[in-house]
PDB file of C-alpha atoms in Angstrom:
ATOM      1  CA  UNK A1218      10.515  -2.277   5.058  1.00 63.00           C
ATOM      2  CA  UNK A1219       7.983   0.541   6.069  1.00 88.00           C
ATOM      3  CA  UNK A1220       4.367   1.463   5.879  1.00 94.00           C
ATOM      4  CA  UNK A1221       2.837   4.456   4.390  1.00 96.00           C
ATOM      5  CA  UNK A1222      -0.248   6.346   4.894  1.00 96.00           C
ATOM      6  CA  UNK A1223      -1.421   8.734   2.164  1.00 96.00           C
ATOM      7  CA  UNK A1224      -4.397  10.591   3.560  1.00 95.00           C
ATOM      8  CA  UNK A1225      -4.998  14.346   3.341  1.00 92.00           C
ATOM      9  CA  UNK A1226      -7.029  14.632   6.597  1.00 93.00           C
ATOM     10  CA  UNK A1227      -4.392  15.198   9.334  1.00 93.00           C
ATOM     11  CA  UNK A1228      -6.598  13.616  12.158  1.00 93.00           C
ATOM     12  CA  UNK A1229      -7.412  10.341  10.068  1.00 92.00           C
ATOM     13  CA  UNK A1230      -3.894  10.355   8.760  1.00 94.00           C
ATOM     14  CA  UNK A1231      -2.383  10.359  12.293  1.00 95.00           C
ATOM     15  CA  UNK A1232      -4.944   7.678  13.467  1.00 93.00           C
ATOM     16  CA  UNK A1233      -4.180   5.237  10.594  1.00 93.00           C
ATOM     17  CA  UNK A1234      -0.437   5.766  11.406  1.00 94.00           C
ATOM     18  CA  UNK A1235      -1.059   4.984  15.118  1.00 94.00           C
ATOM     19  CA  UNK A1236      -2.808   1.780  14.200  1.00 93.00           C
ATOM     20  CA  UNK A1237      -0.057   0.691  11.924  1.00 94.00           C
ATOM     21  CA  UNK A1238       2.521   1.425  14.741  1.00 94.00           C
ATOM     22  CA  UNK A1239       0.516  -0.749  17.106  1.00 93.00           C
ATOM     23  CA  UNK A1240       0.353  -3.558  14.677  1.00 91.00           C
ATOM     24  CA  UNK A1241       3.957  -3.473  13.466  1.00 91.00           C
ATOM     25  CA  UNK A1242       6.031  -1.759  16.224  1.00 91.00           C
ATOM     26  CA  UNK A1243       9.515  -0.838  15.240  1.00 89.00           C
ATOM     27  CA  UNK A1244       8.514  -0.506  11.532  1.00 90.00           C
ATOM     28  CA  UNK A1245       8.870   3.057   9.881  1.00 90.00           C
ATOM     29  CA  UNK A1246       5.477   4.638   9.248  1.00 94.00           C
ATOM     30  CA  UNK A1247       5.477   7.461   6.813  1.00 95.00           C
ATOM     31  CA  UNK A1248       2.526   9.919   6.688  1.00 95.00           C
ATOM     32  CA  UNK A1249       1.826  11.649   3.480  1.00 95.00           C
ATOM     33  CA  UNK A1250      -1.105  13.980   2.340  1.00 92.00           C
ATOM     34  CA  UNK A1251      -0.403  13.520  -1.386  1.00 93.00           C
ATOM     35  CA  UNK A1252       0.566  10.858  -3.750  1.00 93.00           C
ATOM     36  CA  UNK A1253       3.189  13.125  -5.251  1.00 92.00           C
ATOM     37  CA  UNK A1254       5.161  12.802  -1.982  1.00 93.00           C
ATOM     38  CA  UNK A1255       5.555   9.165  -2.642  1.00 93.00           C
ATOM     39  CA  UNK A1256       8.832   9.067  -4.692  1.00 93.00           C
ATOM     40  CA  UNK A1257      10.615  11.339  -2.033  1.00 93.00           C
ATOM     41  CA  UNK A1258       9.455   8.968   0.785  1.00 93.00           C
ATOM     42  CA  UNK A1259      10.478   5.906  -1.064  1.00 93.00           C
ATOM     43  CA  UNK A1260      13.791   7.236  -1.571  1.00 93.00           C
ATOM     44  CA  UNK A1261      14.033   7.975   2.264  1.00 92.00           C
ATOM     45  CA  UNK A1262      12.362   4.745   3.519  1.00 90.00           C
ATOM     46  CA  UNK A1263      12.533   2.231   0.689  1.00 91.00           C
ATOM     47  CA  UNK A1264       9.648   0.590  -1.056  1.00 92.00           C
ATOM     48  CA  UNK A1265       6.817   0.318   1.338  1.00 93.00           C
ATOM     49  CA  UNK A1266       5.302  -3.070   2.499  1.00 91.00           C
ATOM     50  CA  UNK A1267       1.855  -1.460   2.603  1.00 93.00           C
ATOM     51  CA  UNK A1268       0.256   1.705   1.480  1.00 95.00           C
ATOM     52  CA  UNK A1269      -3.055   2.896   3.060  1.00 95.00           C
ATOM     53  CA  UNK A1270      -4.447   5.227   0.367  1.00 95.00           C
ATOM     54  CA  UNK A1271      -7.273   7.770   0.655  1.00 94.00           C
ATOM     55  CA  UNK A1272      -9.488   7.613  -2.242  1.00 90.00           C
ATOM     56  CA  UNK A1273      -9.787  11.203  -2.662  1.00 87.00           C
ATOM     57  CA  UNK A1274      -6.675  13.388  -2.412  1.00 88.00           C
ATOM     58  CA  UNK A1275      -5.731  16.866  -3.639  1.00 83.00           C
ATOM     59  CA  UNK A1276      -3.624  15.430  -6.349  1.00 86.00           C
ATOM     60  CA  UNK A1277      -5.666  12.491  -7.534  1.00 82.00           C
ATOM     61  CA  UNK A1278      -9.231  11.280  -7.465  1.00 77.00           C
ATOM     62  CA  UNK A1279     -10.598   7.834  -7.231  1.00 78.00           C
ATOM     63  CA  UNK A1280      -9.270   4.948  -9.351  1.00 90.00           C
ATOM     64  CA  UNK A1281      -6.622   6.917 -11.059  1.00 91.00           C
ATOM     65  CA  UNK A1282      -4.666   7.076  -7.603  1.00 92.00           C
ATOM     66  CA  UNK A1283      -5.042   3.369  -7.217  1.00 93.00           C
ATOM     67  CA  UNK A1284      -3.793   2.620 -10.718  1.00 93.00           C
ATOM     68  CA  UNK A1285      -0.848   5.106 -10.295  1.00 92.00           C
ATOM     69  CA  UNK A1286       0.369   3.529  -6.961  1.00 93.00           C
ATOM     70  CA  UNK A1287      -0.087   0.013  -8.225  1.00 91.00           C
ATOM     71  CA  UNK A1288       1.814   0.919 -11.409  1.00 91.00           C
ATOM     72  CA  UNK A1289       4.928   2.132  -9.619  1.00 92.00           C
ATOM     73  CA  UNK A1290       4.706  -0.268  -6.749  1.00 92.00           C
ATOM     74  CA  UNK A1291       3.138  -3.380  -7.937  1.00 88.00           C
ATOM     75  CA  UNK A1292       4.491  -5.611  -5.005  1.00 86.00           C
ATOM     76  CA  UNK A1293       3.135  -3.286  -2.286  1.00 90.00           C
ATOM     77  CA  UNK A1294      -0.023  -4.153  -0.463  1.00 89.00           C
ATOM     78  CA  UNK A1295      -2.456  -1.405  -1.283  1.00 91.00           C
ATOM     79  CA  UNK A1296      -5.386  -0.846   1.141  1.00 93.00           C
ATOM     80  CA  UNK A1297      -7.808   1.802   0.125  1.00 92.00           C
ATOM     81  CA  UNK A1298      -9.551   3.737   2.801  1.00 92.00           C
ATOM     82  CA  UNK A1299     -12.548   5.648   1.954  1.00 89.00           C
ATOM     83  CA  UNK A1300     -15.571   7.597   3.396  1.00 88.00           C
ATOM     84  CA  UNK A1301     -17.890   5.568   0.993  1.00 82.00           C
ATOM     85  CA  UNK A1302     -19.422   2.257   2.031  1.00 78.00           C
ATOM     86  CA  UNK A1303     -17.795  -0.925   0.817  1.00 75.00           C
ATOM     87  CA  UNK A1304     -20.979  -1.843  -1.009  1.00 76.00           C
ATOM     88  CA  UNK A1305     -20.573   1.328  -3.069  1.00 77.00           C
ATOM     89  CA  UNK A1306     -16.837   1.291  -3.965  1.00 83.00           C
ATOM     90  CA  UNK A1307     -15.148  -1.888  -2.972  1.00 83.00           C
ATOM     91  CA  UNK A1308     -15.525  -3.812  -6.194  1.00 79.00           C
ATOM     92  CA  UNK A1309     -14.312  -0.749  -8.346  1.00 85.00           C
ATOM     93  CA  UNK A1310     -11.343  -0.377  -6.194  1.00 87.00           C
ATOM     94  CA  UNK A1311     -10.385  -3.988  -6.262  1.00 82.00           C
ATOM     95  CA  UNK A1312     -10.623  -3.982 -10.089  1.00 82.00           C
ATOM     96  CA  UNK A1313      -8.568  -0.957 -10.194  1.00 87.00           C
ATOM     97  CA  UNK A1314      -5.771  -2.880  -8.474  1.00 87.00           C
ATOM     98  CA  UNK A1315      -6.390  -2.268  -4.722  1.00 88.00           C
ATOM     99  CA  UNK A1316      -5.750  -5.368  -2.739  1.00 83.00           C
ATOM    100  CA  UNK A1317      -8.209  -4.544   0.138  1.00 85.00           C
ATOM    101  CA  UNK A1318     -10.839  -1.984   0.770  1.00 87.00           C
ATOM    102  CA  UNK A1319     -11.819  -0.394   4.274  1.00 88.00           C
ATOM    103  CA  UNK A1320     -14.559   1.995   4.717  1.00 87.00           C
ATOM    104  CA  UNK A1321     -13.952   4.970   7.108  1.00 88.00           C
ATOM    105  CA  UNK A1322     -17.305   4.008   8.726  1.00 86.00           C
ATOM    106  CA  UNK A1323     -15.672   0.979  10.136  1.00 84.00           C
ATOM    107  CA  UNK A1324     -15.092   1.467  13.870  1.00 83.00           C
ATOM    108  CA  UNK A1325     -11.443   1.615  15.131  1.00 83.00           C
ATOM    109  CA  UNK A1326     -11.437  -1.876  16.742  1.00 84.00           C
ATOM    110  CA  UNK A1327     -12.645  -3.471  13.333  1.00 83.00           C
ATOM    111  CA  UNK A1328     -10.161  -1.427  11.347  1.00 86.00           C
ATOM    112  CA  UNK A1329      -7.360  -2.585  13.657  1.00 87.00           C
ATOM    113  CA  UNK A1330      -8.416  -6.199  13.255  1.00 83.00           C
ATOM    114  CA  UNK A1331      -8.528  -5.972   9.431  1.00 82.00           C
ATOM    115  CA  UNK A1332      -5.169  -4.258   9.114  1.00 87.00           C
ATOM    116  CA  UNK A1333      -3.630  -6.709  11.537  1.00 85.00           C
ATOM    117  CA  UNK A1334      -5.012  -9.658   9.575  1.00 80.00           C
ATOM    118  CA  UNK A1335      -3.710  -8.173   6.441  1.00 82.00           C
ATOM    119  CA  UNK A1336      -0.233  -7.318   7.821  1.00 83.00           C
ATOM    120  CA  UNK A1337       0.745 -10.295   9.958  1.00 79.00           C
ATOM    121  CA  UNK A1338       1.032 -13.832   8.752  1.00 58.00           C
ATOM    122  CA  UNK A1339      -1.232 -16.528   9.937  1.00 53.00           C
ATOM    123  CA  UNK A1340       0.055 -17.634  13.310  1.00 40.00           C
ATOM    124  CA  UNK A1341      -1.965 -20.837  12.849  1.00 38.00           C
ATOM    125  CA  UNK A1342       0.029 -22.006   9.741  1.00 34.00           C
ATOM    126  CA  UNK A1343       2.888 -23.427  11.863  1.00 34.00           C
ATOM    127  CA  UNK A1344       0.320 -24.873  14.453  1.00 33.00           C
ATOM    128  CA  UNK A1345      -2.002 -26.661  11.880  1.00 37.00           C
ATOM    129  CA  UNK A1346      -0.850 -29.871  10.389  1.00 37.00           C
ATOM    130  CA  UNK A1347      -3.066 -29.928   7.181  1.00 41.00           C
ATOM    131  CA  UNK A1348      -2.831 -32.315   4.348  1.00 43.00           C
ATOM    132  CA  UNK A1349      -1.419 -29.588   2.158  1.00 43.00           C
ATOM    133  CA  UNK A1350       0.311 -27.413   5.001  1.00 50.00           C
ATOM    134  CA  UNK A1351      -0.223 -24.372   2.891  1.00 66.00           C
ATOM    135  CA  UNK A1352      -3.532 -23.541   4.425  1.00 76.00           C
ATOM    136  CA  UNK A1353      -4.569 -22.559   7.900  1.00 77.00           C
ATOM    137  CA  UNK A1354      -7.677 -24.042   9.685  1.00 81.00           C
ATOM    138  CA  UNK A1355      -9.584 -20.814   8.918  1.00 83.00           C
ATOM    139  CA  UNK A1356      -8.694 -21.130   5.159  1.00 84.00           C
ATOM    140  CA  UNK A1357      -9.906 -24.591   5.027  1.00 85.00           C
ATOM    141  CA  UNK A1358     -13.148 -23.562   6.616  1.00 88.00           C
ATOM    142  CA  UNK A1359     -13.506 -20.826   3.964  1.00 90.00           C
ATOM    143  CA  UNK A1360     -12.837 -23.138   1.080  1.00 91.00           C
ATOM    144  CA  UNK A1361     -15.559 -25.474   2.446  1.00 90.00           C
ATOM    145  CA  UNK A1362     -17.900 -22.529   2.795  1.00 91.00           C
ATOM    146  CA  UNK A1363     -17.222 -21.250  -0.823  1.00 91.00           C
ATOM    147  CA  UNK A1364     -17.660 -24.741  -2.183  1.00 90.00           C
ATOM    148  CA  UNK A1365     -21.111 -24.823  -0.494  1.00 92.00           C
ATOM    149  CA  UNK A1366     -22.012 -21.523  -2.200  1.00 91.00           C
ATOM    150  CA  UNK A1367     -22.307 -19.494   0.969  1.00 92.00           C
ATOM    151  CA  UNK A1368     -22.307 -15.609   0.879  1.00 90.00           C
ATOM    152  CA  UNK A1369     -20.005 -13.599   2.928  1.00 88.00           C
ATOM    153  CA  UNK A1370     -22.839 -12.831   5.425  1.00 89.00           C
ATOM    154  CA  UNK A1371     -23.631 -16.592   5.666  1.00 93.00           C
ATOM    155  CA  UNK A1372     -19.988 -17.212   6.221  1.00 91.00           C
ATOM    156  CA  UNK A1373     -19.678 -14.531   8.920  1.00 88.00           C
ATOM    157  CA  UNK A1374     -22.613 -15.979  10.771  1.00 91.00           C
ATOM    158  CA  UNK A1375     -21.130 -19.670  10.605  1.00 90.00           C
ATOM    159  CA  UNK A1376     -17.776 -18.725  11.753  1.00 87.00           C
ATOM    160  CA  UNK A1377     -18.871 -15.850  14.298  1.00 86.00           C
ATOM    161  CA  UNK A1378     -16.881 -13.131  12.647  1.00 82.00           C
ATOM    162  CA  UNK A1379     -17.894  -9.949  10.880  1.00 79.00           C
ATOM    163  CA  UNK A1380     -18.451  -9.753   7.161  1.00 81.00           C
ATOM    164  CA  UNK A1381     -15.571  -7.419   6.817  1.00 76.00           C
ATOM    165  CA  UNK A1382     -13.259  -9.896   8.410  1.00 80.00           C
ATOM    166  CA  UNK A1383     -14.585 -12.507   6.013  1.00 84.00           C
ATOM    167  CA  UNK A1384     -13.430 -10.398   3.153  1.00 82.00           C
ATOM    168  CA  UNK A1385     -10.094  -9.980   4.519  1.00 80.00           C
ATOM    169  CA  UNK A1386      -9.853 -13.769   5.233  1.00 83.00           C
ATOM    170  CA  UNK A1387     -10.877 -14.408   1.562  1.00 86.00           C
ATOM    171  CA  UNK A1388      -8.272 -11.880   0.198  1.00 80.00           C
ATOM    172  CA  UNK A1389      -5.490 -13.693   2.017  1.00 80.00           C
ATOM    173  CA  UNK A1390      -6.830 -17.074   0.852  1.00 85.00           C
ATOM    174  CA  UNK A1391      -7.052 -15.856  -2.784  1.00 84.00           C
ATOM    175  CA  UNK A1392      -3.527 -14.518  -2.411  1.00 78.00           C
ATOM    176  CA  UNK A1393      -2.250 -17.842  -0.975  1.00 79.00           C
ATOM    177  CA  UNK A1394      -3.829 -19.803  -3.653  1.00 82.00           C
ATOM    178  CA  UNK A1395      -2.661 -17.342  -6.378  1.00 78.00           C
ATOM    179  CA  UNK A1396      -6.358 -16.713  -7.632  1.00 80.00           C
ATOM    180  CA  UNK A1397      -8.647 -13.744  -8.042  1.00 75.00           C
ATOM    181  CA  UNK A1398     -12.331 -15.198  -7.533  1.00 81.00           C
ATOM    182  CA  UNK A1399     -14.314 -17.588  -5.576  1.00 85.00           C
ATOM    183  CA  UNK A1400     -14.603 -19.786  -8.636  1.00 86.00           C
ATOM    184  CA  UNK A1401     -10.949 -19.847  -9.279  1.00 84.00           C
ATOM    185  CA  UNK A1402     -10.361 -20.754  -5.495  1.00 86.00           C
ATOM    186  CA  UNK A1403     -12.713 -23.637  -5.610  1.00 87.00           C
ATOM    187  CA  UNK A1404     -11.121 -24.957  -8.788  1.00 86.00           C
ATOM    188  CA  UNK A1405      -7.621 -24.617  -7.493  1.00 84.00           C
ATOM    189  CA  UNK A1406      -8.549 -26.310  -4.225  1.00 84.00           C
ATOM    190  CA  UNK A1407     -10.159 -29.288  -6.030  1.00 83.00           C
ATOM    191  CA  UNK A1408      -7.346 -29.729  -8.392  1.00 81.00           C
ATOM    192  CA  UNK A1409      -4.865 -29.804  -5.473  1.00 79.00           C
ATOM    193  CA  UNK A1410      -7.022 -32.099  -3.220  1.00 79.00           C
ATOM    194  CA  UNK A1411      -7.908 -29.507  -0.765  1.00 79.00           C
ATOM    195  CA  UNK A1412     -11.564 -30.024  -0.800  1.00 76.00           C
ATOM    196  CA  UNK A1413     -13.388 -33.096  -2.100  1.00 64.00           C
ATOM    197  CA  UNK A1414     -15.985 -33.042  -4.941  1.00 56.00           C
TER     198      UNK A1414
END
């Protein structure tokens, strides 16, 4: 497996590549400046495990790039990275098919934490002996918070983490449960006895 960065700004492309190498040492990291380079890189490195995609590139703009990448590589984790704030673009990007959204305004430590959470499996899964054994302690906390109707900001304050980290944890929880929304997560959790009520 390999990790791809598609970013037309050389400095930012190199910085993202460096973060990915720190998170997954030994994995090949391919740095591209256009979506058009994808087929050649896939031929060289194989289908990527993750693609970090800039939202505005010379050969594509906005949601069309997300849709194109997801169409050709549906099993690849697609993380959109953009200069625009999450409040402005995140919902549109997720609706277009992105798996996660990171604003370039995020500081490097937070970006590292977010990418690490997305790319590395929950270390707590093997340690926690939960009734379902599918969910980590953090995921059970998130389900309880969702069931109480808490916002991302409220969850962040309760758990002592950033709102951005809450979004990443929710993304992983939804993926684990095979759902796409808070309502579906609560329904699935109740149906499977993961929360009471």
